Coordinates of C-alpha atoms in Angstrom, one line a residue:
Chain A
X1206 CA 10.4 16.7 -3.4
X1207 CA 6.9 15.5 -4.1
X1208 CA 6.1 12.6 -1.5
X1209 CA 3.3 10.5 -0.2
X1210 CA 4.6 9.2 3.2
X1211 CA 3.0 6.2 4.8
X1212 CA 3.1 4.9 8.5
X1213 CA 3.6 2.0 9.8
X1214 CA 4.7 0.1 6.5
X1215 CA 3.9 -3.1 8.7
X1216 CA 1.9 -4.0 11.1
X1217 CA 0.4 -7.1 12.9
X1218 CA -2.9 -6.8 14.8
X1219 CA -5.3 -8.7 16.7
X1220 CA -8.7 -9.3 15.9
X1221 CA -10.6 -6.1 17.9
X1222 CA -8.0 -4.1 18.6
X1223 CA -8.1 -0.7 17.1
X1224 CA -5.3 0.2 13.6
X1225 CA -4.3 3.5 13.0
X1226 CA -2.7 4.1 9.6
X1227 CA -1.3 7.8 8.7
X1228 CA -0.5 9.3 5.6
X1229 CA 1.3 12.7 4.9
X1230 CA 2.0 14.3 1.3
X1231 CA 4.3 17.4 0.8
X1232 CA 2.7 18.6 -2.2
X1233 CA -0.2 20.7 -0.5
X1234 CA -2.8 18.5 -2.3
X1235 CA -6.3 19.4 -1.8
X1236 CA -7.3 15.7 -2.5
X1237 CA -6.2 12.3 -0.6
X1238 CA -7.5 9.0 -0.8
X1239 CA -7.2 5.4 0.9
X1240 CA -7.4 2.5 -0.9
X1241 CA -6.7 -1.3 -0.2
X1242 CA -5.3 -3.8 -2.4
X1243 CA -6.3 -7.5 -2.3
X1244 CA -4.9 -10.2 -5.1
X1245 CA -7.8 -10.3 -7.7
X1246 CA -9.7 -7.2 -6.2
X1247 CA -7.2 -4.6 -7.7
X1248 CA -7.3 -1.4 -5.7
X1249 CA -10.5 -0.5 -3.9
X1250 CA -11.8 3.2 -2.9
X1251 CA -12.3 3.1 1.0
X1252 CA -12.8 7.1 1.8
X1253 CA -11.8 10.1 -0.7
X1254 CA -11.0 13.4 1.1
X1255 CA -11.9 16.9 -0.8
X1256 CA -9.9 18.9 1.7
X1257 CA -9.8 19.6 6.0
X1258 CA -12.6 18.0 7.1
X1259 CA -14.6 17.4 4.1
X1260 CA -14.7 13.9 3.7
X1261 CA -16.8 11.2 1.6
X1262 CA -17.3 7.7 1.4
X1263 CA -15.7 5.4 -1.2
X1264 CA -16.8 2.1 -2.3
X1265 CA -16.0 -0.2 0.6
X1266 CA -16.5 2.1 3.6
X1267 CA -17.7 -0.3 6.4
X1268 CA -15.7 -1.2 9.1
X1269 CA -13.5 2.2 8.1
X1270 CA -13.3 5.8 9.6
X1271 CA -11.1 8.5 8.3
X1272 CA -9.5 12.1 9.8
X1273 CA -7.9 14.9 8.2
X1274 CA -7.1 17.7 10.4
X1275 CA -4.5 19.2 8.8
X1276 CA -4.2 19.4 4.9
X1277 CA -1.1 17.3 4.5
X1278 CA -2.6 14.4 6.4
X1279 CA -5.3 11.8 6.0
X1280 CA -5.4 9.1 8.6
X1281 CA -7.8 5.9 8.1
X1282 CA -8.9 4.0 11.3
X1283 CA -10.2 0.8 12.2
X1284 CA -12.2 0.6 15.0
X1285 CA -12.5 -3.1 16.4
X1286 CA -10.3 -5.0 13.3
X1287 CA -11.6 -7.9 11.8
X1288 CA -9.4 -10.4 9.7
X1289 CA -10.9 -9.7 6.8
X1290 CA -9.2 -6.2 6.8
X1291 CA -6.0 -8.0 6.7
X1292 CA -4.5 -6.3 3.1
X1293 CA -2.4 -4.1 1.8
X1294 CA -3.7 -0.1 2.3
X1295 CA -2.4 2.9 -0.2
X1296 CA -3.1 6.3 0.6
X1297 CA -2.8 8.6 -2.6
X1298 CA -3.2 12.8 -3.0
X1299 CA -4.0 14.3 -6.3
X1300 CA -4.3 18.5 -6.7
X1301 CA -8.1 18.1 -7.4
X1302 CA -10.4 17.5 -10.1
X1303 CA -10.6 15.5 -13.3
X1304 CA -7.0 16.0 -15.4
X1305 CA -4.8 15.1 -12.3
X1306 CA -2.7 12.1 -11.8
X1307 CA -2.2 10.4 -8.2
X1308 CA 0.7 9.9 -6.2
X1309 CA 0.8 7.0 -4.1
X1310 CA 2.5 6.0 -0.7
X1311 CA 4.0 2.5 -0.7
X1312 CA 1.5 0.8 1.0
X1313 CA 1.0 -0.3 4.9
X1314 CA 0.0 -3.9 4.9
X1315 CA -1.8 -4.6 7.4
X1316 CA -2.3 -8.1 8.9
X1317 CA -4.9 -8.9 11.7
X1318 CA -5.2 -12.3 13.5
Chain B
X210 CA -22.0 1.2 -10.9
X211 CA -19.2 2.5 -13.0
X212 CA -16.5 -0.2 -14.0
X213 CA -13.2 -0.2 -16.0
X214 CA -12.9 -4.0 -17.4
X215 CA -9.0 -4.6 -18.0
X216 CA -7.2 -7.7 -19.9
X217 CA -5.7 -9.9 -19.7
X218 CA -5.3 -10.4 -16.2
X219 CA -1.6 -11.9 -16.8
X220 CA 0.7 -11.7 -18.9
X221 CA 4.1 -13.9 -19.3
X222 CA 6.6 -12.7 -22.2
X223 CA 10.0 -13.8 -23.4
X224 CA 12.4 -10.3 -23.4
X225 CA 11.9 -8.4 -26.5
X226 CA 8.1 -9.0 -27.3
X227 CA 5.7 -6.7 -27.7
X228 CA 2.4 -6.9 -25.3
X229 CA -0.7 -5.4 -25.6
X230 CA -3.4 -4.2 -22.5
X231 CA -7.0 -3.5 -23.0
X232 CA -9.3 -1.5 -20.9
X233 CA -12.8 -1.2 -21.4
X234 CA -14.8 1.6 -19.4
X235 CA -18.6 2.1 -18.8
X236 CA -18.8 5.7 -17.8
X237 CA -19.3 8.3 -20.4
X238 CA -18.2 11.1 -18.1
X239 CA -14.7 9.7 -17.9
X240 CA -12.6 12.5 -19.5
X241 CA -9.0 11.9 -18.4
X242 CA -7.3 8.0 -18.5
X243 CA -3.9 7.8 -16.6
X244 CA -2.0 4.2 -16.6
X245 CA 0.0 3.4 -13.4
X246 CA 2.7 0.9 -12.9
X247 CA 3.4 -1.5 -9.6
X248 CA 6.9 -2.9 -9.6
X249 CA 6.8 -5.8 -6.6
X250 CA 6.1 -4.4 -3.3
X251 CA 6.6 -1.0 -4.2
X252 CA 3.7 1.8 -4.9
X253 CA 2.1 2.5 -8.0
X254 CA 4.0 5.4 -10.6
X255 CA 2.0 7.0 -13.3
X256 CA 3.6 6.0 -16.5
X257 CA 0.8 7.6 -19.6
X258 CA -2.1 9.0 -19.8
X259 CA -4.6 10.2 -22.4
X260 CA -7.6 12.5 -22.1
X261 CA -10.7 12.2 -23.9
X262 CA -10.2 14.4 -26.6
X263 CA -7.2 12.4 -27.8
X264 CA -6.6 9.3 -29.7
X265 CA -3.1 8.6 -29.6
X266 CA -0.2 9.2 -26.8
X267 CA 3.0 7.9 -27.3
X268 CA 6.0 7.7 -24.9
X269 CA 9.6 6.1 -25.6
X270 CA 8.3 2.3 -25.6
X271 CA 4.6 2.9 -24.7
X272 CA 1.6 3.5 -26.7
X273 CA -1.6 4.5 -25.7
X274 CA -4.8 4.4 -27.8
X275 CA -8.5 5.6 -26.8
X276 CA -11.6 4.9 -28.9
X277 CA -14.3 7.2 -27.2
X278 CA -16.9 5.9 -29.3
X279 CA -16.5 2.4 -28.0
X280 CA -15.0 3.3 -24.8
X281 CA -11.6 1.5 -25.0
X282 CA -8.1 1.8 -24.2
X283 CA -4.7 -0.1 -25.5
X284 CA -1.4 0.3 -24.1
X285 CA 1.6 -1.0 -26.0
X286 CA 4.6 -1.9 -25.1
X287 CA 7.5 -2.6 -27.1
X288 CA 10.8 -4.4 -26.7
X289 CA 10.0 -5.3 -23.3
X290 CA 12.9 -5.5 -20.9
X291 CA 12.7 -7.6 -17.4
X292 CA 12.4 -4.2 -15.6
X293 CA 9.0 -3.8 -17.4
X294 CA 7.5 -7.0 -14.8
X295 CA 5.2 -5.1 -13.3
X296 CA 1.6 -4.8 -12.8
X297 CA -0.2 -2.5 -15.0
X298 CA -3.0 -0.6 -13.8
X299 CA -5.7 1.7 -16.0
X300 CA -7.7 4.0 -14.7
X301 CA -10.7 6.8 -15.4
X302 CA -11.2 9.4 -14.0
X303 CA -13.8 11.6 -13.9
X304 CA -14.2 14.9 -11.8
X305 CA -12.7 13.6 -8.4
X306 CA -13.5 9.8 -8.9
X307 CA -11.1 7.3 -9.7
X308 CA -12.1 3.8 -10.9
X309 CA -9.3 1.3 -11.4
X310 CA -8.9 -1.5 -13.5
X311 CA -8.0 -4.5 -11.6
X312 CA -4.7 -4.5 -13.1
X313 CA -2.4 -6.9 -15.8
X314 CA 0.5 -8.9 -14.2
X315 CA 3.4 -8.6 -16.8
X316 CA 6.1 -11.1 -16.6
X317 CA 9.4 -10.2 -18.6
X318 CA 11.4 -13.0 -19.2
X319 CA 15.1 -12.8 -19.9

């Protein structure tokens, strides 16, 4: 069953405190991404992972750190949250290069006060 | 830096009409143009795609057209239904990076 597994779906957060969002896919992808979604923005590229430990900035990296020990899971971190990180964040995998679709989690939204 | 320009931004329709979706792209290296959809709180689905060395995809009740030489994209839909409210995404990819458009709202009404 091909799957892109998100947790916490919710989550409410104070301003500084620190967010951990996981993601896990059961497809042995080599690629995973995070993105956030904001009304107007569409979907923006935070960090793109290659494979373990090979990791690259996406368009909107500040304020964001990411993890991926283990193949099937890419975690994305938010050290000290601010309110403007208050969105909606997918994590996606693809099987690599150009020519491959993405699956997507549904979503952890994410609200800081 | 690359961009994928996508139109209308909304889209309201009475059940049975067709609607049209336009993407415009600005990098040449994009090879391979998958279309997701996002049904209300829920994650995006791939629906089509097209690759570069194509000009015409069709599906059931979607059609997708790429113009290389001008760099555009057109999905079609046809006798939309009220489960087609959605928001439409387009996409380009090329090598690993994605760039998204920043999506059509579709309203379906019955």
């Amino acid at each position: 069953d091909m799957k892109v597994t998100q947790m916490p779906r919710y989550l409410i957060k104070r301003m500084g405190e620190n967010v951990l969002l996981e993601c896990g896919q059961d497809m042995s992808h080599e690629t995973m991404y995070w993105y956030r979604q904001d009304p107007g923005l569409g979907l923006q590229l935070i960090y793109i992972s290659y494979d373990v430990d090979s990791n690259s900035e996406g368009d909107i990296p500040k304020g964001y750190r990411v993890s991926r020990k283990k193949r099937e899971h890419f975690s994305l971190i938010l050290d000290s949250a601010k309110t403007n990180q208050t969105s909606v964040y997918f994590c996606a995998s693809s099987s690599g290069q150009s020519g491959n679709t993405l699956y997507f989690g549904e979503g952890s939204r994410l609200i800081v006060v | 830096g690359e961009q994928v320009e996508q139109l209308p931004s909304s889209l309201i329709v009475q059940e049975g009409a067709s609607v049209l979706i336009n993407c415009s792209y600005t990098d040449s290296a994009s090879v391979y143009f998958p279309w997701y959809k996002q049904e209300p709180g829920k994650r995006l689905q791939f629906i089509i795609d097209i690759r570069s060395n194509m000009e015409r995809k069709q599906t059931q009740r979607l059609t997708l057209l790429f113009d290389k030489k001008t760099k555009h994209l057109s999905l079609h839909i046809t006798a939309t239904q009220p489960g087609d409210s959605a928001i439409y995404f387009c996409s380009g990819t090329n090598a690993y990076k994605v760039i998204f458009g920043k999506g059509t709202h579709l309203h379906v009404l019955p």
